[in-house]
C-alpha cells in the first residue's frame, strides 16, 4: 500500500480493483492497518482515485461489504463486483465516463 501513497499523485487518476476473494478475509490486525492507511491517505485518494472496486463472490460477505454504510466510510466511490471480469468492465465504464478512452 505504500506504493499507492507514494506514487498515486504521480500516476494520476485511477480505478483500483481490490481482489481479496479466496484469502479467507482480513485478520483483525490487517483490517485495522487498512483502515488507518485509508484515513492517513484520505486526501490523496479523494484527489486521485476515481473508484475502488472490490471483488467478492461470497454472498454473505458481498451483502455486508456492499452496504451504504461501508461505502460511506470510503474516501472515494466504492463498488463491489462478483468477479474480476465484472470489476474490469465496471472500471472501463468509469474511465470512459471520466473521459479516458482506449482509442
XYZ file of N, CA, C and O in Angstrom:
412
model
N 0.811 -1.188 0.000
C 0.000 0.000 0.000
C 0.861 1.261 0.000
O 0.386 2.300 -0.384
N 2.109 1.162 0.447
C 2.952 2.357 0.432
C 3.192 2.828 -0.991
O 3.370 4.016 -1.238
N 3.174 1.904 -1.964
C 3.313 2.296 -3.366
C 2.219 3.290 -3.735
O 2.474 4.305 -4.351
N 0.985 2.975 -3.354
C -0.122 3.868 -3.691
C 0.058 5.227 -3.049
O -0.164 6.251 -3.672
N 0.462 5.245 -1.804
C 0.656 6.513 -1.105
C 1.714 7.355 -1.804
O 1.543 8.550 -2.005
N 2.819 6.735 -2.197
C 3.939 7.467 -2.781
C 3.739 7.787 -4.251
O 4.136 8.840 -4.721
N 3.140 6.886 -5.000
C 3.072 7.028 -6.451
C 1.747 7.528 -7.004
O 1.699 8.014 -8.122
N 0.668 7.411 -6.255
C -0.638 7.789 -6.773
C -0.685 9.227 -7.296
O -1.184 9.457 -8.392
N -0.142 10.203 -6.586
C -0.179 11.564 -7.126
C 0.602 11.707 -8.440
O 0.277 12.547 -9.270
N 1.614 10.879 -8.656
C 2.412 10.941 -9.882
C 1.753 10.213 -11.049
O 1.991 10.539 -12.200
N 0.953 9.205 -10.756
C 0.296 8.409 -11.785
C -0.900 9.155 -12.347
O -1.184 9.128 -13.522
N -1.619 9.813 -11.473
C -2.851 10.467 -11.881
C -4.036 9.622 -11.500
O -3.893 8.595 -10.849
N -5.211 10.022 -11.911
C -6.431 9.311 -11.518
C -6.453 7.860 -12.003
O -6.074 7.578 -13.131
N -6.908 6.977 -11.117
C -7.007 5.549 -11.439
C -8.283 4.953 -10.846
O -8.937 5.574 -10.013
N -8.593 3.753 -11.269
C -9.600 2.906 -10.640
C -8.831 1.737 -10.046
O -8.048 1.091 -10.732
N -9.035 1.480 -8.783
C -8.327 0.401 -8.093
C -9.262 -0.780 -7.912
O -10.384 -0.622 -7.420
N -8.812 -1.961 -8.345
C -9.573 -3.196 -8.149
C -8.867 -3.991 -7.060
O -7.688 -4.313 -7.179
N -9.602 -4.273 -5.986
C -9.064 -4.995 -4.834
C -9.680 -6.383 -4.807
O -10.886 -6.530 -4.620
N -8.845 -7.397 -5.026
C -9.318 -8.776 -5.043
C -8.812 -9.500 -3.805
O -7.637 -9.826 -3.705
N -9.704 -9.739 -2.862
C -9.342 -10.468 -1.647
C -10.071 -11.806 -1.570
O -9.996 -12.491 -0.568
N -10.788 -12.153 -2.623
C -11.512 -13.422 -2.645
C -10.554 -14.594 -2.476
O -9.445 -14.582 -2.990
N -11.003 -15.607 -1.746
C -10.205 -16.814 -1.583
C -9.101 -16.683 -0.550
O -8.335 -17.595 -0.338
N -9.033 -15.532 0.113
C -7.992 -15.344 1.115
C -8.538 -15.426 2.531
O -7.844 -15.106 3.484
N -9.799 -15.830 2.658
C -10.379 -16.027 3.986
C -10.649 -14.745 4.739
O -10.803 -14.774 5.942
N -10.697 -13.634 4.071
C -10.961 -12.372 4.749
C -9.719 -11.818 5.413
O -8.658 -12.445 5.422
N -9.864 -10.648 5.957
C -8.749 -9.991 6.626
C -8.704 -10.377 8.097
O -9.737 -10.498 8.744
N -7.521 -10.539 8.609
C -7.342 -10.699 10.046
C -7.651 -9.342 10.688
O -7.477 -8.301 10.050
N -8.078 -9.329 11.956
C -8.395 -8.047 12.607
C -7.260 -7.019 12.536
O -7.502 -5.842 12.313
N -6.021 -7.458 12.677
C -4.897 -6.511 12.622
C -4.726 -5.911 11.225
O -4.378 -4.751 11.071
N -5.017 -6.718 10.181
C -4.920 -6.205 8.818
C -6.057 -5.237 8.514
O -5.859 -4.254 7.800
N -7.244 -5.513 9.042
C -8.366 -4.585 8.888
C -8.011 -3.240 9.512
O -8.278 -2.191 8.944
N -7.408 -3.296 10.689
C -7.011 -2.064 11.387
C -5.962 -1.314 10.574
O -6.054 -0.101 10.401
N -4.952 -2.015 10.065
C -3.911 -1.384 9.251
C -4.495 -0.735 8.006
O -4.133 0.386 7.661
N -5.405 -1.442 7.332
C -6.024 -0.913 6.128
C -6.862 0.319 6.451
O -6.811 1.323 5.736
N -7.608 0.259 7.540
C -8.422 1.394 7.961
C -7.545 2.614 8.256
O -7.849 3.737 7.826
N -6.463 2.399 8.964
C -5.534 3.500 9.272
C -4.895 4.051 8.006
O -4.712 5.266 7.855
N -4.572 3.155 7.063
C -3.973 3.604 5.807
C -4.946 4.478 5.024
O -4.580 5.527 4.511
N -6.220 4.045 4.945
C -7.218 4.849 4.248
C -7.377 6.212 4.908
O -7.466 7.234 4.222
N -7.407 6.251 6.238
C -7.539 7.532 6.945
C -6.335 8.426 6.699
O -6.484 9.622 6.450
N -5.148 7.861 6.749
C -3.925 8.648 6.566
C -3.775 9.183 5.140
O -3.142 10.204 4.917
N -4.372 8.499 4.184
C -4.227 8.866 2.771
C -5.523 9.365 2.154
O -5.658 9.414 0.932
N -6.443 9.785 2.985
C -7.777 10.165 2.523
C -7.732 11.246 1.436
O -8.396 11.135 0.412
N -6.942 12.279 1.629
C -6.903 13.381 0.664
C -6.312 12.944 -0.674
O -6.840 13.264 -1.729
N -5.219 12.192 -0.641
C -4.599 11.703 -1.881
C -5.575 10.800 -2.627
O -5.709 10.881 -3.846
N -6.279 9.954 -1.899
C -7.249 9.060 -2.521
C -8.423 9.839 -3.114
O -8.870 9.549 -4.218
N -8.906 10.843 -2.391
C -10.010 11.661 -2.901
C -9.643 12.326 -4.219
O -10.456 12.446 -5.115
N -8.404 12.774 -4.322
C -7.959 13.514 -5.498
C -7.603 12.612 -6.679
O -7.662 13.054 -7.823
N -7.200 11.379 -6.428
C -6.628 10.550 -7.487
C -7.308 9.221 -7.749
O -6.984 8.557 -8.724
N -8.213 8.821 -6.902
C -8.839 7.513 -7.060
C -10.287 7.690 -7.511
O -11.128 8.161 -6.761
N -10.564 7.372 -8.787
C -11.916 7.502 -9.319
C -12.866 6.556 -8.617
O -14.019 6.884 -8.385
N -12.391 5.353 -8.318
C -13.251 4.365 -7.681
C -12.406 3.213 -7.136
O -11.352 2.899 -7.670
N -12.896 2.616 -6.070
C -12.341 1.387 -5.529
C -13.380 0.302 -5.779
O -14.535 0.428 -5.357
N -12.985 -0.722 -6.512
C -13.891 -1.831 -6.814
C -13.345 -3.075 -6.119
O -12.213 -3.474 -6.360
N -14.140 -3.645 -5.253
C -13.714 -4.837 -4.519
C -14.402 -6.053 -5.123
O -15.590 -6.022 -5.435
N -13.654 -7.121 -5.272
C -14.191 -8.374 -5.803
C -14.561 -9.280 -4.636
O -13.754 -9.515 -3.738
N -15.790 -9.772 -4.667
C -16.248 -10.683 -3.621
C -17.312 -11.597 -4.197
O -18.372 -11.133 -4.623
N -17.061 -12.882 -4.209
C -18.028 -13.840 -4.747
C -18.822 -14.554 -3.656
O -19.706 -15.346 -3.957
N -18.531 -14.273 -2.403
C -19.244 -14.901 -1.287
C -20.483 -14.071 -0.947
O -20.368 -12.928 -0.535
N -21.663 -14.657 -1.120
C -22.920 -13.924 -0.983
C -23.045 -13.238 0.374
O -23.408 -12.063 0.447
N -22.741 -13.929 1.448
C -22.916 -13.335 2.780
C -21.980 -12.145 2.993
O -22.373 -11.138 3.579
N -20.774 -12.248 2.531
C -19.811 -11.146 2.662
C -20.168 -10.022 1.695
O -20.105 -8.846 2.043
N -20.579 -10.388 0.476
C -20.952 -9.412 -0.555
C -22.000 -8.441 -0.023
O -21.889 -7.231 -0.168
N -23.031 -8.975 0.631
C -24.108 -8.148 1.165
C -23.573 -7.163 2.202
O -23.924 -5.987 2.190
N -22.703 -7.627 3.064
C -22.164 -6.769 4.128
C -21.261 -5.675 3.570
O -21.393 -4.515 3.932
N -20.347 -6.032 2.672
C -19.380 -5.040 2.195
C -19.917 -4.145 1.093
O -19.263 -3.182 0.701
N -21.113 -4.438 0.599
C -21.701 -3.564 -0.408
C -22.766 -2.647 0.194
O -23.480 -1.961 -0.523
N -22.836 -2.579 1.508
C -23.833 -1.749 2.175
C -23.513 -0.263 2.019
O -22.373 0.133 1.768
N -24.531 0.574 2.183
C -24.345 2.024 2.096
C -23.398 2.522 3.180
O -22.594 3.425 2.944
N -23.473 1.950 4.373
C -22.598 2.371 5.467
C -21.132 2.094 5.137
O -20.258 2.917 5.387
N -20.869 0.936 4.558
C -19.498 0.576 4.181
C -19.002 1.527 3.100
O -17.886 2.030 3.155
N -19.856 1.809 2.134
C -19.499 2.709 1.046
C -19.237 4.122 1.556
O -18.314 4.800 1.101
N -20.040 4.581 2.497
C -19.881 5.935 3.049
C -18.566 6.105 3.793
O -18.046 7.220 3.895
N -18.009 5.019 4.289
C -16.746 5.095 5.023
C -15.534 5.223 4.104
O -14.444 5.548 4.554
N -15.726 4.995 2.813
C -14.623 5.051 1.855
C -14.352 6.484 1.401
O -15.273 7.280 1.290
N -13.085 6.799 1.111
C -12.731 8.158 0.689
C -12.992 8.428 -0.794
O -12.692 9.491 -1.295
N -13.547 7.448 -1.486
C -13.820 7.574 -2.916
C -15.021 6.693 -3.242
O -15.450 5.912 -2.407
N -15.563 6.821 -4.447
C -16.654 5.911 -4.814
C -16.219 4.448 -4.663
O -15.079 4.098 -4.973
N -17.113 3.634 -4.167
C -16.792 2.241 -3.828
C -17.899 1.337 -4.328
O -19.081 1.613 -4.117
N -17.510 0.281 -5.042
C -18.458 -0.704 -5.528
C -17.916 -2.101 -5.272
O -16.710 -2.274 -5.106
N -18.819 -3.066 -5.292
C -18.434 -4.466 -5.127
C -18.945 -5.235 -6.340
O -20.094 -5.069 -6.746
N -18.089 -6.053 -6.920
C -18.456 -6.919 -8.033
C -18.133 -8.358 -7.655
O -17.314 -8.605 -6.771
N -18.750 -9.302 -8.360
C -18.584 -10.709 -8.001
C -17.469 -11.424 -8.759
O -17.184 -12.585 -8.494
N -16.808 -10.724 -9.701
C -15.720 -11.362 -10.451
C -14.770 -10.302 -10.997
O -15.137 -9.122 -11.119
N -13.583 -10.740 -11.356
C -12.612 -9.829 -11.963
C -13.125 -9.304 -13.295
O -12.958 -8.127 -13.614
N -13.804 -10.161 -14.061
C -14.344 -9.734 -15.353
C -15.348 -8.597 -15.175
O -15.283 -7.580 -15.883
N -16.255 -8.730 -14.221
C -17.242 -7.675 -13.971
C -16.589 -6.419 -13.403
O -16.981 -5.300 -13.745
N -15.597 -6.591 -12.548
C -14.878 -5.437 -11.989
C -14.146 -4.683 -13.092
O -14.137 -3.444 -13.118
N -13.548 -5.410 -14.011
C -12.823 -4.788 -15.124
C -13.784 -4.022 -16.035
O -13.484 -2.899 -16.450
N -14.929 -4.616 -16.337
C -15.934 -3.923 -17.153
C -16.399 -2.639 -16.477
O -16.526 -1.590 -17.122
N -16.644 -2.702 -15.179
C -17.064 -1.519 -14.443
C -15.969 -0.451 -14.448
O -16.244 0.725 -14.668
N -14.725 -0.868 -14.248
C -13.602 0.075 -14.268
C -13.504 0.773 -15.623
O -13.301 1.995 -15.698
N -13.669 0.014 -16.695
C -13.627 0.601 -18.038
C -14.748 1.611 -18.230
O -14.535 2.694 -18.782
N -15.952 1.291 -17.754
C -17.083 2.220 -17.865
C -16.810 3.509 -17.091
O -17.115 4.602 -17.570
N -16.241 3.369 -15.904
C -15.932 4.543 -15.084
C -14.906 5.420 -15.789
O -15.061 6.645 -15.863
N -13.853 4.807 -16.326
C -12.811 5.578 -17.008
C -13.348 6.271 -18.257
O -13.015 7.433 -18.512
N -14.185 5.578 -19.019
C -14.787 6.194 -20.214
C -15.671 7.369 -19.798
O -15.621 8.442 -20.395
N -16.463 7.180 -18.763
C -17.334 8.258 -18.273
C -16.522 9.476 -17.830
O -16.958 10.606 -17.986
N -15.332 9.234 -17.296
C -14.456 10.320 -16.837
C -13.646 10.935 -17.981
O -12.857 11.845 -17.773
N -13.823 10.399 -19.193
C -13.146 10.978 -20.359
C -11.882 10.281 -20.790
O -11.147 10.762 -21.656
N -11.607 9.123 -20.203
C -10.437 8.338 -20.609
C -10.913 7.232 -21.541
O -11.862 6.526 -21.235
N -10.247 7.077 -22.657
C -10.674 6.127 -23.670
C -9.491 5.331 -24.176
O -8.365 5.817 -24.166
N -9.720 4.130 -24.634
C -8.644 3.290 -25.175
C -8.211 3.710 -26.573
O -7.232 3.226 -27.094
N -8.974 4.566 -27.219
C -8.673 4.959 -28.611
C -7.473 5.869 -28.703
O -7.115 6.622 -27.919
